[in-house]
PDB file of C-alpha atoms in Angstrom:
ATOM      1  CA  GLU A   1      84.427 105.798  72.143  1.00 82.00           C
ATOM      2  CA  LEU A   2      84.677 102.992  74.748  1.00 93.00           C
ATOM      3  CA  SER A   3      87.488 100.923  75.476  1.00 96.00           C
ATOM      4  CA  PHE A   4      87.464  97.478  77.399  1.00 97.00           C
ATOM      5  CA  LEU A   5      90.779  96.328  79.375  1.00 97.00           C
ATOM      6  CA  LEU A   6      92.243  93.361  80.645  1.00 98.00           C
ATOM      7  CA  LEU A   7      94.610  93.337  83.210  1.00 98.00           C
ATOM      8  CA  ASP A   8      96.669  90.817  84.958  1.00 96.00           C
ATOM      9  CA  ILE A   9      99.223  90.754  87.349  1.00 96.00           C
ATOM     10  CA  ASP A  10     102.461  89.460  86.033  1.00 93.00           C
ATOM     11  CA  ASN A  11     104.043  86.809  88.536  1.00 85.00           C
ATOM     12  CA  PHE A  12     101.572  87.593  91.294  1.00 91.00           C
ATOM     13  CA  LYS A  13     102.301  83.987  92.748  1.00 91.00           C
ATOM     14  CA  LYS A  14     105.620  85.240  93.914  1.00 91.00           C
ATOM     15  CA  ILE A  15     103.798  87.724  96.680  1.00 93.00           C
ATOM     16  CA  ASN A  16     101.673  84.794  97.901  1.00 91.00           C
ATOM     17  CA  ASP A  17     104.886  82.223  98.055  1.00 93.00           C
ATOM     18  CA  THR A  18     107.378  84.881  99.464  1.00 92.00           C
ATOM     19  CA  TYR A  19     104.723  86.458 102.011  1.00 93.00           C
ATOM     20  CA  GLY A  20     101.699  85.021 102.117  1.00 93.00           C
ATOM     21  CA  HIS A  21      98.287  84.599 100.993  1.00 93.00           C
ATOM     22  CA  ALA A  22      97.194  87.875 103.456  1.00 95.00           C
ATOM     23  CA  ALA A  23      99.993  89.819 101.390  1.00 94.00           C
ATOM     24  CA  GLY A  24      98.430  88.526  98.209  1.00 95.00           C
ATOM     25  CA  ASP A  25      95.056  90.042  99.225  1.00 95.00           C
ATOM     26  CA  GLU A  26      96.696  93.164 100.414  1.00 95.00           C
ATOM     27  CA  ALA A  27      98.380  93.455  96.945  1.00 95.00           C
ATOM     28  CA  LEU A  28      95.144  92.864  95.250  1.00 96.00           C
ATOM     29  CA  LYS A  29      93.435  95.560  97.025  1.00 95.00           C
ATOM     30  CA  ARG A  30      96.877  98.329  96.213  1.00 93.00           C
ATOM     31  CA  VAL A  31      96.161  96.828  92.713  1.00 95.00           C
ATOM     32  CA  ALA A  32      92.086  97.952  92.736  1.00 95.00           C
ATOM     33  CA  GLU A  33      93.432 101.257  94.637  1.00 95.00           C
ATOM     34  CA  VAL A  34      95.716 102.221  91.353  1.00 95.00           C
ATOM     35  CA  LEU A  35      92.897 101.147  88.851  1.00 96.00           C
ATOM     36  CA  LYS A  36      90.551 102.950  90.421  1.00 95.00           C
ATOM     37  CA  GLY A  37      92.697 106.320  91.051  1.00 95.00           C
ATOM     38  CA  HIS A  38      92.971 105.935  86.928  1.00 94.00           C
ATOM     39  CA  ALA A  39      88.972 105.327  86.779  1.00 93.00           C
ATOM     40  CA  ARG A  40      86.975 108.734  85.809  1.00 90.00           C
ATOM     41  CA  GLU A  41      83.353 109.058  86.279  1.00 92.00           C
ATOM     42  CA  GLY A  42      81.310 106.607  84.325  1.00 93.00           C
ATOM     43  CA  ASP A  43      84.160 104.213  84.109  1.00 95.00           C
ATOM     44  CA  ILE A  44      83.958 100.511  85.583  1.00 96.00           C
ATOM     45  CA  VAL A  45      86.801  98.632  87.281  1.00 96.00           C
ATOM     46  CA  SER A  46      86.511  95.161  88.699  1.00 96.00           C
ATOM     47  CA  ARG A  47      87.966  92.383  90.094  1.00 96.00           C
ATOM     48  CA  LEU A  48      87.263  89.053  87.500  1.00 95.00           C
ATOM     49  CA  GLY A  49      88.856  86.715  90.089  1.00 93.00           C
ATOM     50  CA  GLY A  50      92.423  85.577  91.320  1.00 92.00           C
ATOM     51  CA  ASP A  51      94.579  88.511  89.805  1.00 95.00           C
ATOM     52  CA  GLU A  52      92.776  89.748  86.899  1.00 96.00           C
ATOM     53  CA  PHE A  53      90.720  92.964  86.610  1.00 98.00           C
ATOM     54  CA  ALA A  54      88.697  94.470  83.825  1.00 97.00           C
ATOM     55  CA  ALA A  55      87.702  98.162  83.538  1.00 97.00           C
ATOM     56  CA  ILE A  56      85.876 100.040  80.769  1.00 96.00           C
ATOM     57  CA  LEU A  57      86.370 103.487  79.961  1.00 96.00           C
ATOM     58  CA  THR A  58      83.518 105.326  78.802  1.00 93.00           C
ATOM     59  CA  GLU A  59      83.837 108.390  76.802  1.00 85.00           C
ATOM     60  CA  VAL A  60      87.686 107.994  75.589  1.00 87.00           C
ATOM     61  CA  GLY A  61      88.393 110.702  73.273  1.00 85.00           C
ATOM     62  CA  SER A  62      90.720 108.783  71.137  1.00 89.00           C
ATOM     63  CA  ARG A  63      93.179 105.730  70.715  1.00 91.00           C
ATOM     64  CA  THR A  64      96.103 108.033  72.354  1.00 94.00           C
ATOM     65  CA  ASP A  65      93.860 108.923  75.292  1.00 94.00           C
ATOM     66  CA  VAL A  66      93.322 104.790  76.057  1.00 95.00           C
ATOM     67  CA  GLU A  67      96.944 104.470  75.409  1.00 95.00           C
ATOM     68  CA  GLU A  68      98.130 107.241  77.883  1.00 96.00           C
ATOM     69  CA  ILE A  69      95.810 105.984  80.740  1.00 95.00           C
ATOM     70  CA  ALA A  70      97.142 102.061  80.218  1.00 97.00           C
ATOM     71  CA  ALA A  71     100.787 103.657  80.313  1.00 97.00           C
ATOM     72  CA  ARG A  72     100.109 105.271  83.580  1.00 97.00           C
ATOM     73  CA  ILE A  73      98.199 102.236  84.757  1.00 97.00           C
ATOM     74  CA  VAL A  74     101.674 100.151  83.821  1.00 97.00           C
ATOM     75  CA  ALA A  75     103.961 102.667  85.238  1.00 97.00           C
ATOM     76  CA  ASP A  76     101.829 102.592  88.930  1.00 96.00           C
ATOM     77  CA  LEU A  77     101.782  99.453  89.228  1.00 96.00           C
ATOM     78  CA  ALA A  78     105.663  98.659  88.365  1.00 95.00           C
ATOM     79  CA  ARG A  79     106.405 100.603  91.251  1.00 95.00           C
ATOM     80  CA  PRO A  80     107.298  98.893  94.515  1.00 94.00           C
ATOM     81  CA  PHE A  81     105.047  99.256  97.301  1.00 89.00           C
ATOM     82  CA  GLU A  82     105.271  98.337 100.987  1.00 93.00           C
ATOM     83  CA  LEU A  83     103.110  95.564 102.163  1.00 93.00           C
ATOM     84  CA  GLN A  84     102.909  94.759 106.162  1.00 93.00           C
ATOM     85  CA  ALA A  85     104.977  91.724 105.308  1.00 93.00           C
ATOM     86  CA  GLY A  86     107.629  93.817 103.037  1.00 91.00           C
ATOM     87  CA  THR A  87     108.276  95.212  99.789  1.00 93.00           C
ATOM     88  CA  ALA A  88     106.100  94.339  96.929  1.00 91.00           C
ATOM     89  CA  HIS A  89     107.539  94.314  93.544  1.00 91.00           C
ATOM     90  CA  ILE A  90     104.794  93.680  90.686  1.00 91.00           C
ATOM     91  CA  SER A  91     104.040  94.399  87.145  1.00 94.00           C
ATOM     92  CA  CYS A  92     100.765  94.093  84.870  1.00 96.00           C
ATOM     93  CA  SER A  93      99.947  93.149  81.517  1.00 97.00           C
ATOM     94  CA  ILE A  94      96.909  94.899  80.035  1.00 98.00           C
ATOM     95  CA  GLY A  95      95.129  94.015  76.907  1.00 97.00           C
ATOM     96  CA  ILE A  96      92.939  96.647  75.352  1.00 97.00           C
ATOM     97  CA  ALA A  97      89.931  96.086  72.830  1.00 97.00           C
ATOM     98  CA  LEU A  98      88.412  99.324  71.255  1.00 96.00           C
ATOM     99  CA  PHE A  99      84.937  99.696  70.262  1.00 95.00           C
ATOM    100  CA  PRO A 100      83.211  99.839  67.721  1.00 94.00           C
ATOM    101  CA  GLU A 101      86.477  98.492  66.305  1.00 92.00           C
ATOM    102  CA  HIS A 102      87.271  95.594  67.847  1.00 94.00           C
ATOM    103  CA  GLY A 103      83.581  94.216  68.439  1.00 94.00           C
ATOM    104  CA  THR A 104      80.128  95.394  69.283  1.00 94.00           C
ATOM    105  CA  ASP A 105      79.173  93.267  72.065  1.00 95.00           C
ATOM    106  CA  ALA A 106      80.662  92.715  75.296  1.00 93.00           C
ATOM    107  CA  GLU A 107      81.869  89.130  74.691  1.00 95.00           C
ATOM    108  CA  SER A 108      83.610  90.012  71.297  1.00 95.00           C
ATOM    109  CA  LEU A 109      85.290  92.897  73.196  1.00 96.00           C
ATOM    110  CA  GLN A 110      86.432  90.883  75.740  1.00 95.00           C
ATOM    111  CA  ARG A 111      87.588  88.400  73.634  1.00 95.00           C
ATOM    112  CA  ASN A 112      89.741  90.542  71.701  1.00 96.00           C
ATOM    113  CA  ALA A 113      91.204  92.129  74.882  1.00 97.00           C
ATOM    114  CA  ASP A 114      91.915  88.648  75.977  1.00 96.00           C
ATOM    115  CA  ALA A 115      94.002  87.941  72.530  1.00 95.00           C
ATOM    116  CA  ALA A 116      95.773  91.220  73.087  1.00 96.00           C
ATOM    117  CA  LEU A 117      96.277  90.342  76.657  1.00 96.00           C
ATOM    118  CA  TYR A 118      97.895  87.199  76.403  1.00 93.00           C
ATOM    119  CA  ASP A 119     100.000  88.652  73.276  1.00 94.00           C
ATOM    120  CA  VAL A 120     101.340  90.955  75.766  1.00 95.00           C
ATOM    121  CA  LYS A 121     102.011  87.874  78.019  1.00 92.00           C
ATOM    122  CA  ASP A 122     103.839  85.993  75.579  1.00 92.00           C
ATOM    123  CA  SER A 123     106.192  88.381  74.521  1.00 90.00           C
ATOM    124  CA  THR A 124     107.070  91.298  77.142  1.00 89.00           C
ATOM    125  CA  ARG A 125     104.880  91.741  80.001  1.00 91.00           C
ATOM    126  CA  ASN A 126     104.505  94.672  82.092  1.00 95.00           C
ATOM    127  CA  ALA A 127     103.268  96.501  78.976  1.00 96.00           C
ATOM    128  CA  PHE A 128     100.052  97.300  77.223  1.00 97.00           C
ATOM    129  CA  ARG A 129      98.815  95.967  73.840  1.00 96.00           C
ATOM    130  CA  ILE A 130      95.448  97.416  71.856  1.00 95.00           C
ATOM    131  CA  CYS A 131      94.373  94.456  69.730  1.00 92.00           C
ATOM    132  CA  PRO A 132      95.703  94.946  65.981  1.00 81.00           C
ATOM    133  CA  ASP A 133      93.217  93.066  64.492  1.00 63.00           C
ATOM    134  CA  ALA A 134      89.903  91.556  65.579  1.00 48.00           C
ATOM    135  CA  VAL A 135      89.716  87.847  66.199  1.00 46.00           C
ATOM    136  CA  PRO A 136      88.065  85.525  63.668  1.00 45.00           C
ATOM    137  CA  GLY A 137      84.318  84.967  64.970  1.00 44.00           C
ATOM    138  CA  ALA A 138      84.162  88.558  67.029  1.00 42.00           C
TER     139      ALA A 138
END
């Protein structure tokens, strides 16, 4: 089974506003390190732009496996970390789409993960959500 994760850093603008853009860049590198640390052989992690990242988890055994990985990413990014300019406090929101349940092509998986991501951002943040149902037209 394959899973598509979209990750957005919550309130990232505060880091740039408080510490400057160099600190923001340093924070983005830290996020990338955390994501790569949770990636396994065959997984793909990428920065899409701004403060948004994507991960494709391959050979996922079950929905529970995906939930455990996402929970560890959320927990690791919620821990304060030191930047050259000071201590950063960030969190992230993650939207998840599962193949083939939420789509059988890249476009539908991304659309469904995006819907799950914005559901998290609109409700709680600092959490993850697996797409409950396929978005119409997916």
